[in-house]
Coordinates of C-alpha atoms in Angstrom, one line a residue:
M1070 CA -17.6 69.8 -42.8
G1071 CA -17.4 71.9 -46.1
I1072 CA -17.1 70.7 -49.7
A1073 CA -13.3 71.0 -49.9
A1074 CA -12.8 69.3 -46.6
E1075 CA -15.1 66.4 -47.5
A1076 CA -13.5 66.0 -50.9
H1077 CA -10.0 65.8 -49.4
N1078 CA -11.0 63.5 -46.5
V1079 CA -10.0 66.1 -43.9
K1080 CA -9.5 64.8 -40.4
I1081 CA -8.8 67.1 -37.4
L1082 CA -7.2 65.4 -34.4
G1083 CA -5.8 66.7 -31.1
S1084 CA -6.8 69.1 -28.4
G1085 CA -4.3 72.0 -28.7
T1086 CA -5.1 75.5 -29.9
D1087 CA -2.3 75.9 -32.5
Y1088 CA -2.7 74.1 -35.8
I1089 CA -0.3 71.9 -37.6
V1090 CA -1.3 70.9 -41.2
L1091 CA 0.3 67.8 -42.7
G1092 CA 0.6 67.5 -46.5
H1093 CA 1.7 64.3 -48.2
G1094 CA 3.6 63.6 -51.4
F1095 CA 3.1 61.7 -54.7
G1096 CA 1.8 58.1 -54.4
T1097 CA 0.8 58.4 -50.7
D1098 CA -2.1 59.8 -48.7
Q1099 CA -2.5 61.1 -45.2
S1100 CA -1.7 57.7 -43.7
V1101 CA 2.0 58.4 -44.5
W1102 CA 2.0 60.5 -41.3
K1103 CA 0.7 57.7 -39.0
H1104 CA 3.9 57.4 -37.0
F1105 CA 4.1 61.2 -36.5
V1106 CA 0.6 62.1 -35.5
P1107 CA 0.6 60.5 -32.0
Y1108 CA 3.4 62.9 -31.0
L1109 CA 1.4 66.0 -32.0
V1110 CA -2.2 65.4 -30.7
H1111 CA -1.6 66.3 -27.1
D1112 CA -0.2 69.8 -27.9
Y1113 CA -1.8 70.7 -31.3
R1114 CA -4.8 70.5 -33.5
V1115 CA -3.6 68.4 -36.4
V1116 CA -5.1 68.7 -39.8
L1117 CA -4.7 65.7 -42.1
Y1118 CA -5.9 65.7 -45.7
D1119 CA -5.4 63.9 -49.0
N1120 CA -4.3 65.6 -52.2
M1121 CA -6.7 65.2 -55.0
G1122 CA -5.7 62.2 -57.1
A1123 CA -4.7 60.1 -54.1
G1124 CA -6.3 56.7 -54.1
T1125 CA -8.5 57.7 -51.2
T1126 CA -10.1 60.5 -53.1
N1127 CA -13.0 60.3 -55.5
P1128 CA -11.4 60.1 -59.0
D1129 CA -14.5 61.8 -60.4
Y1130 CA -13.3 65.0 -58.7
F1131 CA -9.9 64.9 -60.4
D1132 CA -9.8 67.8 -62.9
F1133 CA -7.0 67.1 -65.3
E1134 CA -6.7 70.7 -66.3
R1135 CA -6.7 72.1 -62.7
Y1136 CA -4.1 69.6 -61.6
S1137 CA -1.8 70.1 -64.6
S1138 CA 0.1 72.6 -62.3
L1139 CA 0.9 72.7 -58.6
E1140 CA -1.2 75.9 -58.3
G1141 CA -4.3 73.7 -58.4
Y1142 CA -3.2 71.8 -55.3
A1143 CA -2.2 75.0 -53.5
S1144 CA -5.7 76.4 -54.2
D1145 CA -7.1 73.3 -52.6
L1146 CA -5.0 73.8 -49.5
L1147 CA -6.1 77.4 -49.1
A1148 CA -9.8 76.3 -49.6
I1149 CA -9.4 73.7 -46.8
L1150 CA -7.8 76.2 -44.4
E1151 CA -10.6 78.7 -45.2
E1152 CA -13.4 76.2 -44.6
L1153 CA -11.8 75.1 -41.3
Q1154 CA -11.4 78.8 -40.4
V1155 CA -7.7 78.2 -39.6
E1156 CA -6.1 81.6 -39.1
S1157 CA -2.5 80.4 -38.7
C1158 CA -0.7 77.1 -38.9
I1159 CA 2.6 75.3 -39.2
F1160 CA 2.6 73.5 -42.5
V1161 CA 4.6 70.3 -42.8
G1162 CA 4.8 69.4 -46.5
H1163 CA 6.4 66.2 -47.7
S1164 CA 7.9 66.0 -51.3
V1165 CA 5.6 67.9 -53.7
S1166 CA 3.6 69.3 -50.8
G1167 CA 6.7 71.3 -49.8
M1168 CA 6.3 73.3 -53.0
I1169 CA 2.5 73.3 -52.7
G1170 CA 2.9 74.9 -49.2
A1171 CA 5.3 77.5 -50.6
I1172 CA 2.9 78.5 -53.4
A1173 CA 0.0 78.8 -50.9
S1174 CA 2.2 80.8 -48.5
I1175 CA 2.9 83.4 -51.2
A1176 CA -0.8 83.9 -51.8
R1177 CA -1.6 84.0 -48.1
P1178 CA 1.5 84.4 -45.9
D1179 CA -0.8 85.4 -43.0
L1180 CA -2.0 81.8 -42.7
F1181 CA 1.5 80.2 -42.2
T1182 CA 3.8 80.7 -39.3
K1183 CA 6.4 78.4 -40.8
L1184 CA 6.9 75.8 -43.6
I1185 CA 8.6 72.6 -42.8
M1186 CA 9.7 70.9 -46.1
V1187 CA 10.6 67.2 -46.0
G1188 CA 12.3 66.0 -49.2
A1189 CA 11.1 68.9 -51.3
S1190 CA 12.4 70.0 -54.7
P1191 CA 11.6 73.0 -56.9
R1192 CA 12.7 71.1 -60.0
Y1193 CA 13.5 67.5 -60.6
L1194 CA 14.9 67.9 -64.1
N1195 CA 18.6 68.9 -64.6
D1196 CA 19.2 72.3 -66.2
V1197 CA 22.2 74.5 -66.9
D1198 CA 24.0 75.1 -63.6
Y1199 CA 21.3 73.1 -61.8
Y1200 CA 21.3 69.5 -60.7
G1201 CA 17.7 68.2 -60.1
G1202 CA 18.6 64.6 -60.3
F1203 CA 16.9 63.5 -63.6
E1204 CA 17.5 63.9 -67.3
Q1205 CA 14.4 64.2 -69.6
E1206 CA 15.1 60.8 -71.1
E1207 CA 14.9 59.2 -67.7
L1208 CA 11.6 60.9 -67.0
N1209 CA 10.3 59.8 -70.3
Q1210 CA 11.2 56.2 -69.5
L1211 CA 9.4 56.5 -66.2
F1212 CA 6.2 57.8 -67.8
D1213 CA 6.4 55.1 -70.5
A1214 CA 6.7 52.4 -67.8
M1215 CA 3.8 53.8 -65.9
S1216 CA 1.7 53.8 -69.1
A1217 CA 2.7 50.3 -70.2
N1218 CA 2.0 48.5 -66.9
Y1219 CA 1.2 50.6 -63.9
K1220 CA 1.1 47.8 -61.4
A1221 CA 4.5 46.4 -62.5
W1222 CA 5.9 49.9 -62.4
C1223 CA 4.7 50.3 -58.8
Y1224 CA 6.4 47.1 -57.8
G1225 CA 9.7 48.4 -59.2
F1226 CA 9.4 52.1 -58.1
A1227 CA 8.3 51.5 -54.5
P1228 CA 11.5 49.9 -53.2
L1229 CA 13.6 52.5 -55.1
A1230 CA 11.7 55.4 -53.6
V1231 CA 11.5 54.1 -50.1
G1232 CA 15.0 52.6 -50.0
G1233 CA 14.2 49.1 -48.9
D1234 CA 13.4 45.7 -50.2
L1235 CA 10.0 44.4 -51.2
E1236 CA 9.5 42.7 -47.8
S1237 CA 9.9 45.9 -45.7
V1238 CA 6.8 47.2 -44.1
A1239 CA 7.4 50.8 -45.5
V1240 CA 7.8 49.5 -49.1
Q1241 CA 4.6 47.5 -48.7
E1242 CA 2.8 50.5 -47.4
F1243 CA 4.0 52.8 -50.2
S1244 CA 3.1 50.1 -52.7
R1245 CA -0.4 49.9 -51.3
T1246 CA -1.0 53.7 -51.7
L1247 CA 0.6 53.7 -55.1
F1248 CA -1.7 50.9 -56.2
N1249 CA -4.7 52.8 -54.9
M1250 CA -4.2 55.6 -57.5
R1251 CA -6.1 55.2 -60.7
P1252 CA -3.3 54.6 -63.3
D1253 CA -4.2 57.5 -65.6
I1254 CA -4.4 59.9 -62.7
G1255 CA -1.1 58.5 -61.3
L1256 CA 0.6 59.2 -64.6
M1257 CA -0.9 62.7 -64.8
V1258 CA 0.2 63.6 -61.2
S1259 CA 3.7 62.2 -61.8
R1260 CA 4.0 64.3 -65.0
T1261 CA 2.8 67.4 -63.2
I1262 CA 5.3 66.9 -60.4
F1263 CA 8.4 65.7 -62.3
Q1264 CA 8.1 68.3 -65.0
S1265 CA 7.4 71.2 -62.7
D1266 CA 9.8 74.1 -62.2
M1267 CA 9.1 76.2 -59.1
R1268 CA 12.5 77.8 -58.9
H1269 CA 11.1 81.2 -59.8
I1270 CA 8.7 81.3 -56.8
L1271 CA 11.4 80.8 -54.1
S1272 CA 12.3 84.5 -54.1
L1273 CA 8.7 85.3 -53.2
V1274 CA 8.4 83.1 -50.1
S1275 CA 8.3 85.3 -47.0
V1276 CA 7.4 82.6 -44.4
P1277 CA 10.3 81.0 -42.5
C1278 CA 11.3 77.6 -44.0
H1279 CA 12.8 74.5 -42.3
I1280 CA 14.3 72.2 -44.9
I1281 CA 14.6 68.6 -43.9
Q1282 CA 16.4 66.3 -46.4
A1283 CA 17.4 62.7 -46.4
K1284 CA 21.1 62.1 -47.0
K1285 CA 20.3 59.5 -49.6
D1286 CA 17.1 60.1 -51.7
M1287 CA 16.7 58.8 -55.2
A1288 CA 14.1 61.5 -56.0
V1289 CA 15.8 64.5 -54.5
P1290 CA 19.6 64.9 -54.4
V1291 CA 20.9 66.3 -51.1
V1292 CA 22.3 69.4 -52.9
I1293 CA 18.7 70.5 -53.4
S1294 CA 18.3 71.3 -49.8
E1295 CA 21.2 73.9 -50.0
Y1296 CA 19.7 75.3 -53.3
L1297 CA 16.4 75.9 -51.4
H1298 CA 18.2 77.5 -48.5
Q1299 CA 20.2 79.8 -50.8
N1300 CA 17.2 80.8 -53.0
I1301 CA 14.2 81.1 -50.6
A1302 CA 13.8 84.8 -49.7
A1303 CA 12.7 84.2 -46.2
N1304 CA 15.0 82.9 -43.5
S1305 CA 15.6 79.2 -43.7
I1306 CA 17.4 76.4 -42.0
V1307 CA 18.6 73.1 -43.4
E1308 CA 19.0 69.8 -41.7
V1309 CA 20.2 66.7 -43.5
I1310 CA 19.2 63.5 -41.8
A1311 CA 21.1 60.2 -41.9
T1312 CA 18.3 58.3 -43.6
D1313 CA 17.9 56.4 -46.9
G1314 CA 14.8 57.0 -49.1
H1315 CA 12.3 59.6 -50.1
L1316 CA 9.7 58.7 -47.4
P1317 CA 11.8 58.8 -44.2
Q1318 CA 8.7 59.5 -42.0
L1319 CA 7.5 56.0 -43.1
S1320 CA 10.8 54.1 -43.3
S1321 CA 12.8 55.8 -40.5
P1322 CA 10.3 57.4 -38.1
D1323 CA 12.6 56.9 -35.1
I1324 CA 15.1 59.3 -36.8
V1325 CA 12.7 61.7 -38.4
I1326 CA 10.2 62.3 -35.7
P1327 CA 12.6 63.9 -33.2
V1328 CA 13.9 66.1 -36.0
L1329 CA 10.5 67.2 -37.0
L1330 CA 9.5 67.9 -33.4
Q1331 CA 12.6 70.0 -32.9
H1332 CA 11.9 72.1 -36.0
I1333 CA 8.2 72.6 -35.0
H1334 CA 9.5 74.2 -31.7
L1335 CA 12.5 76.0 -33.2
E1336 CA 11.8 79.6 -34.1
I1337 CA 13.7 81.5 -36.8
E1338 CA 13.1 85.0 -37.9
A1339 CA 10.5 85.7 -40.6
R1340 CA 12.9 87.6 -42.9
R1341 CA 16.6 88.0 -43.5

């Protein structure tokens, strides 16, 4: 396995010929897809990897300058695909990985047959005529809390993000992967994500996009799914699912997995 694949803990599962690549969001790692993978391995070759900065990666590899923008993560994704000699794939990106996949697809549209975005947002900060869900003061308070006591922040943030109580298995799992991040890296990654603004790239996306959004999500308002649908240049389709929380593949797999499988098999035209 190559340098990029080793650094990102790449795993390739399954016996199919077509590739599905699964990208995770902030505070998680590839284990967030554990309920979904068994439904894919009989028909696809499934590529799992960890974004740099996840607790499962070597913190010595985390370049604070490189990962001050989402482009660094997109470059990593392309490097992994190149090393694995993947010529075409379906990319399923949760949260920030939805935008990471979009950036990568602009650079190399030939590598992606479709993007499936789960709880993705091009901008989390409110703006004129745009509702991202957060005011700057709210984000500042979040960053301050992370800086002051990262572990205490994790305990408070995990149930809010997942949409459950501290005793739920999904909340405990998200808490575990959040704790695994080195606190200074966790803060840096959260700043990069929450302060990002990818609205300008949407008109450059030429790969068909399937936008999956939870009905209730503290990180991404449901109106964002329609914003993506209206502003992505390629053909896109939206499905709002009746789940609560930002990690529905972890907290509501019985609802999310059939939807994801449907969109993997559903074909929409490449361009409007």
